Amino acid sequence: MRLSRLAVAVLILTLSAPLRAFEIVTLASPSPLVEVKIMVKAGSSADEPGKEGQAALTAGTVIEGGYLSHGKLMTKEALAELTRPWGSGATPSVSVSKETTVFSFTIPREAFSRYVAEVIEPMFTAPQFDVKEWLAIAQREKI
């Protein structure tokens, strides 16, 4: 099975996590909420002919397919429970366009460090790509 460009990008993020090869852009704001967007330069245009939807499927599986956080499997249900006190924006979301895939998170400022440590970092460094979730997303999105 060939991996989509997004899957390769996620794997590169996972394998090169100690290198921290990314750019951080910050904007000063007095808001009590911090908005985080992680953009991967791979979108639906990278899908192979006849396999349209690969980028969306991979992105959805990063969010819903679970990850390891401090040795514990974080399922999508456990993630929902963890983020519930911080509001609906704290539940990760993803948007796939033609050229990019953007993961979005909105977190109360006081929870930012914990959120990065328990959600963002392990989601991208230890994704599990659960097959059941992958199949459920494929069926739901009709991919």
PDB file of C-alpha atoms in Angstrom:
ATOM      1  CA  MET A   1       0.000   0.000   0.000  1.00  0.00           C
ATOM      2  CA  ARG A   2       1.406   3.410  -0.969  1.00  0.00           C
ATOM      3  CA  LEU A   3       1.126   6.202   1.561  1.00  0.00           C
ATOM      4  CA  SER A   4      -0.488   9.507   0.699  1.00  0.00           C
ATOM      5  CA  ARG A   5       1.690  12.623   0.805  1.00  0.00           C
ATOM      6  CA  LEU A   6      -0.083  13.667   4.035  1.00  0.00           C
ATOM      7  CA  ALA A   7       0.633  10.279   5.618  1.00  0.00           C
ATOM      8  CA  VAL A   8       4.277  10.671   4.676  1.00  0.00           C
ATOM      9  CA  ALA A   9       4.287  14.203   6.160  1.00  0.00           C
ATOM     10  CA  VAL A  10       2.788  12.895   9.419  1.00  0.00           C
ATOM     11  CA  LEU A  11       5.339  10.081   9.497  1.00  0.00           C
ATOM     12  CA  ILE A  12       8.139  12.580   8.911  1.00  0.00           C
ATOM     13  CA  LEU A  13       6.785  14.720  11.757  1.00  0.00           C
ATOM     14  CA  THR A  14       6.682  11.595  13.907  1.00  0.00           C
ATOM     15  CA  LEU A  15      10.175  10.412  13.035  1.00  0.00           C
ATOM     16  CA  SER A  16      11.794  13.847  13.129  1.00  0.00           C
ATOM     17  CA  ALA A  17      10.024  15.084  16.252  1.00  0.00           C
ATOM     18  CA  PRO A  18      13.305  15.502  18.160  1.00  0.00           C
ATOM     19  CA  LEU A  19      14.516  17.801  15.366  1.00  0.00           C
ATOM     20  CA  ARG A  20      11.540  20.159  15.778  1.00  0.00           C
ATOM     21  CA  ALA A  21      11.824  21.233  12.125  1.00  0.00           C
ATOM     22  CA  PHE A  22       8.935  23.667  11.938  1.00  0.00           C
ATOM     23  CA  GLU A  23       8.189  27.348  12.025  1.00  0.00           C
ATOM     24  CA  ILE A  24       6.199  29.008  14.792  1.00  0.00           C
ATOM     25  CA  VAL A  25       4.291  32.195  14.084  1.00  0.00           C
ATOM     26  CA  THR A  26       2.769  34.064  17.020  1.00  0.00           C
ATOM     27  CA  LEU A  27       0.484  37.058  17.175  1.00  0.00           C
ATOM     28  CA  ALA A  28       0.080  39.015  20.406  1.00  0.00           C
ATOM     29  CA  SER A  29      -3.459  38.992  21.730  1.00  0.00           C
ATOM     30  CA  PRO A  30      -5.162  39.856  25.017  1.00  0.00           C
ATOM     31  CA  SER A  31      -7.687  37.061  24.402  1.00  0.00           C
ATOM     32  CA  PRO A  32      -8.076  34.416  27.127  1.00  0.00           C
ATOM     33  CA  LEU A  33      -8.019  31.821  24.312  1.00  0.00           C
ATOM     34  CA  VAL A  34      -5.041  30.628  22.306  1.00  0.00           C
ATOM     35  CA  GLU A  35      -5.700  29.480  18.755  1.00  0.00           C
ATOM     36  CA  VAL A  36      -3.233  26.967  17.330  1.00  0.00           C
ATOM     37  CA  LYS A  37      -3.116  25.949  13.689  1.00  0.00           C
ATOM     38  CA  ILE A  38      -0.707  23.374  12.325  1.00  0.00           C
ATOM     39  CA  MET A  39      -0.408  23.465   8.552  1.00  0.00           C
ATOM     40  CA  VAL A  40       0.972  20.552   6.570  1.00  0.00           C
ATOM     41  CA  LYS A  41       1.881  21.392   2.995  1.00  0.00           C
ATOM     42  CA  ALA A  42      -0.011  18.446   1.546  1.00  0.00           C
ATOM     43  CA  GLY A  43      -3.633  18.418   0.540  1.00  0.00           C
ATOM     44  CA  SER A  44      -6.087  16.730  -1.779  1.00  0.00           C
ATOM     45  CA  SER A  45      -4.044  17.552  -4.899  1.00  0.00           C
ATOM     46  CA  ALA A  46      -1.522  14.971  -3.637  1.00  0.00           C
ATOM     47  CA  ASP A  47      -4.134  12.193  -3.725  1.00  0.00           C
ATOM     48  CA  GLU A  48      -3.320   9.535  -6.292  1.00  0.00           C
ATOM     49  CA  PRO A  49      -5.658   9.275  -9.281  1.00  0.00           C
ATOM     50  CA  GLY A  50      -8.463   6.901  -8.419  1.00  0.00           C
ATOM     51  CA  LYS A  51      -7.718   7.260  -4.712  1.00  0.00           C
ATOM     52  CA  GLU A  52      -9.273  10.655  -4.093  1.00  0.00           C
ATOM     53  CA  GLY A  53      -9.838  11.308  -0.407  1.00  0.00           C
ATOM     54  CA  GLN A  54      -6.516   9.919   0.855  1.00  0.00           C
ATOM     55  CA  ALA A  55      -5.475  13.229   2.411  1.00  0.00           C
ATOM     56  CA  ALA A  56      -8.829  13.635   4.172  1.00  0.00           C
ATOM     57  CA  LEU A  57      -8.743  10.032   5.375  1.00  0.00           C
ATOM     58  CA  THR A  58      -5.205  10.362   6.736  1.00  0.00           C
ATOM     59  CA  ALA A  59      -5.969  13.694   8.419  1.00  0.00           C
ATOM     60  CA  GLY A  60      -9.129  12.315   9.997  1.00  0.00           C
ATOM     61  CA  THR A  61      -7.225   9.307  11.274  1.00  0.00           C
ATOM     62  CA  VAL A  62      -4.598  11.539  12.912  1.00  0.00           C
ATOM     63  CA  ILE A  63      -7.435  13.197  14.868  1.00  0.00           C
ATOM     64  CA  GLU A  64      -9.657  10.155  15.494  1.00  0.00           C
ATOM     65  CA  GLY A  65      -7.209   7.251  15.274  1.00  0.00           C
ATOM     66  CA  GLY A  66      -5.729   7.672  18.722  1.00  0.00           C
ATOM     67  CA  TYR A  67      -2.237   8.431  19.963  1.00  0.00           C
ATOM     68  CA  LEU A  68       0.044   7.518  22.823  1.00  0.00           C
ATOM     69  CA  SER A  69       0.355  10.120  25.571  1.00  0.00           C
ATOM     70  CA  HIS A  70       2.752   9.296  28.397  1.00  0.00           C
ATOM     71  CA  GLY A  71       2.427   5.586  27.593  1.00  0.00           C
ATOM     72  CA  LYS A  72      -1.384   5.657  27.635  1.00  0.00           C
ATOM     73  CA  LEU A  73      -3.562   5.178  24.546  1.00  0.00           C
ATOM     74  CA  MET A  74      -5.704   8.257  23.978  1.00  0.00           C
ATOM     75  CA  THR A  75      -8.733   7.212  21.953  1.00  0.00           C
ATOM     76  CA  LYS A  76     -11.063   9.776  20.412  1.00  0.00           C
ATOM     77  CA  GLU A  77     -13.392   9.197  23.386  1.00  0.00           C
ATOM     78  CA  ALA A  78     -10.596   9.794  25.912  1.00  0.00           C
ATOM     79  CA  LEU A  79      -9.571  12.903  23.979  1.00  0.00           C
ATOM     80  CA  ALA A  80     -13.146  14.224  24.090  1.00  0.00           C
ATOM     81  CA  GLU A  81     -13.251  13.646  27.838  1.00  0.00           C
ATOM     82  CA  LEU A  82      -9.881  15.364  28.368  1.00  0.00           C
ATOM     83  CA  THR A  83     -10.802  18.433  26.307  1.00  0.00           C
ATOM     84  CA  ARG A  84     -14.430  18.811  27.509  1.00  0.00           C
ATOM     85  CA  PRO A  85     -13.590  21.237  30.378  1.00  0.00           C
ATOM     86  CA  TRP A  86     -11.836  23.553  27.909  1.00  0.00           C
ATOM     87  CA  GLY A  87     -14.802  23.915  25.556  1.00  0.00           C
ATOM     88  CA  SER A  88     -15.708  22.604  22.121  1.00  0.00           C
ATOM     89  CA  GLY A  89     -12.866  24.487  20.397  1.00  0.00           C
ATOM     90  CA  ALA A  90     -10.332  22.420  22.316  1.00  0.00           C
ATOM     91  CA  THR A  91     -11.460  19.308  20.476  1.00  0.00           C
ATOM     92  CA  PRO A  92      -9.039  19.054  17.539  1.00  0.00           C
ATOM     93  CA  SER A  93     -10.424  19.622  14.066  1.00  0.00           C
ATOM     94  CA  VAL A  94      -8.905  19.313  10.618  1.00  0.00           C
ATOM     95  CA  SER A  95      -9.542  20.897   7.253  1.00  0.00           C
ATOM     96  CA  VAL A  96      -8.118  19.582   3.996  1.00  0.00           C
ATOM     97  CA  SER A  97      -7.842  21.893   0.994  1.00  0.00           C
ATOM     98  CA  LYS A  98      -6.222  21.339  -2.367  1.00  0.00           C
ATOM     99  CA  GLU A  99      -2.698  22.281  -1.245  1.00  0.00           C
ATOM    100  CA  THR A 100      -2.715  22.096   2.571  1.00  0.00           C
ATOM    101  CA  THR A 101      -4.085  20.259   5.577  1.00  0.00           C
ATOM    102  CA  VAL A 102      -4.714  22.395   8.666  1.00  0.00           C
ATOM    103  CA  PHE A 103      -5.185  21.009  12.166  1.00  0.00           C
ATOM    104  CA  SER A 104      -6.906  23.522  14.494  1.00  0.00           C
ATOM    105  CA  PHE A 105      -7.144  23.815  18.273  1.00  0.00           C
ATOM    106  CA  THR A 106      -8.517  26.604  20.512  1.00  0.00           C
ATOM    107  CA  ILE A 107      -7.432  26.399  24.139  1.00  0.00           C
ATOM    108  CA  PRO A 108      -7.827  28.586  27.220  1.00  0.00           C
ATOM    109  CA  ARG A 109      -4.508  30.363  27.797  1.00  0.00           C
ATOM    110  CA  GLU A 110      -4.100  28.843  31.275  1.00  0.00           C
ATOM    111  CA  ALA A 111      -4.382  25.293  29.849  1.00  0.00           C
ATOM    112  CA  PHE A 112      -2.020  25.831  26.929  1.00  0.00           C
ATOM    113  CA  SER A 113       1.101  24.075  28.299  1.00  0.00           C
ATOM    114  CA  ARG A 114      -0.866  21.052  29.485  1.00  0.00           C
ATOM    115  CA  TYR A 115      -2.732  20.863  26.160  1.00  0.00           C
ATOM    116  CA  VAL A 116       0.477  20.937  24.134  1.00  0.00           C
ATOM    117  CA  ALA A 117       2.024  18.222  26.339  1.00  0.00           C
ATOM    118  CA  GLU A 118      -1.043  15.955  26.463  1.00  0.00           C
ATOM    119  CA  VAL A 119      -2.654  16.515  23.063  1.00  0.00           C
ATOM    120  CA  ILE A 120      -0.722  18.315  20.338  1.00  0.00           C
ATOM    121  CA  GLU A 121       2.766  16.891  20.801  1.00  0.00           C
ATOM    122  CA  PRO A 122       1.782  13.228  21.226  1.00  0.00           C
ATOM    123  CA  MET A 123      -0.881  13.446  18.496  1.00  0.00           C
ATOM    124  CA  PHE A 124       1.842  14.228  15.975  1.00  0.00           C
ATOM    125  CA  THR A 125       4.726  12.244  17.469  1.00  0.00           C
ATOM    126  CA  ALA A 126       2.902   9.034  18.458  1.00  0.00           C
ATOM    127  CA  PRO A 127      -0.177   8.616  16.229  1.00  0.00           C
ATOM    128  CA  GLN A 128      -1.731   5.140  16.300  1.00  0.00           C
ATOM    129  CA  PHE A 129      -3.772   5.220  13.053  1.00  0.00           C
ATOM    130  CA  ASP A 130      -6.358   2.813  14.483  1.00  0.00           C
ATOM    131  CA  VAL A 131      -7.694   0.616  11.664  1.00  0.00           C
ATOM    132  CA  LYS A 132     -11.277   0.615  13.024  1.00  0.00           C
ATOM    133  CA  GLU A 133     -11.318   4.418  13.034  1.00  0.00           C
ATOM    134  CA  TRP A 134      -9.740   4.506   9.575  1.00  0.00           C
ATOM    135  CA  LEU A 135     -12.495   2.258   8.223  1.00  0.00           C
ATOM    136  CA  ALA A 136     -15.209   4.260  10.016  1.00  0.00           C
ATOM    137  CA  ILE A 137     -13.900   7.536   8.559  1.00  0.00           C
ATOM    138  CA  ALA A 138     -13.650   6.009   5.077  1.00  0.00           C
ATOM    139  CA  GLN A 139     -17.268   4.835   5.299  1.00  0.00           C
ATOM    140  CA  ARG A 140     -18.547   8.112   6.787  1.00  0.00           C
ATOM    141  CA  GLU A 141     -16.747  10.221   4.156  1.00  0.00           C
ATOM    142  CA  LYS A 142     -17.576   7.745   1.383  1.00  0.00           C
ATOM    143  CA  ILE A 143     -13.921   7.371   0.430  1.00  0.00           C
TER     144      ILE A 143
END
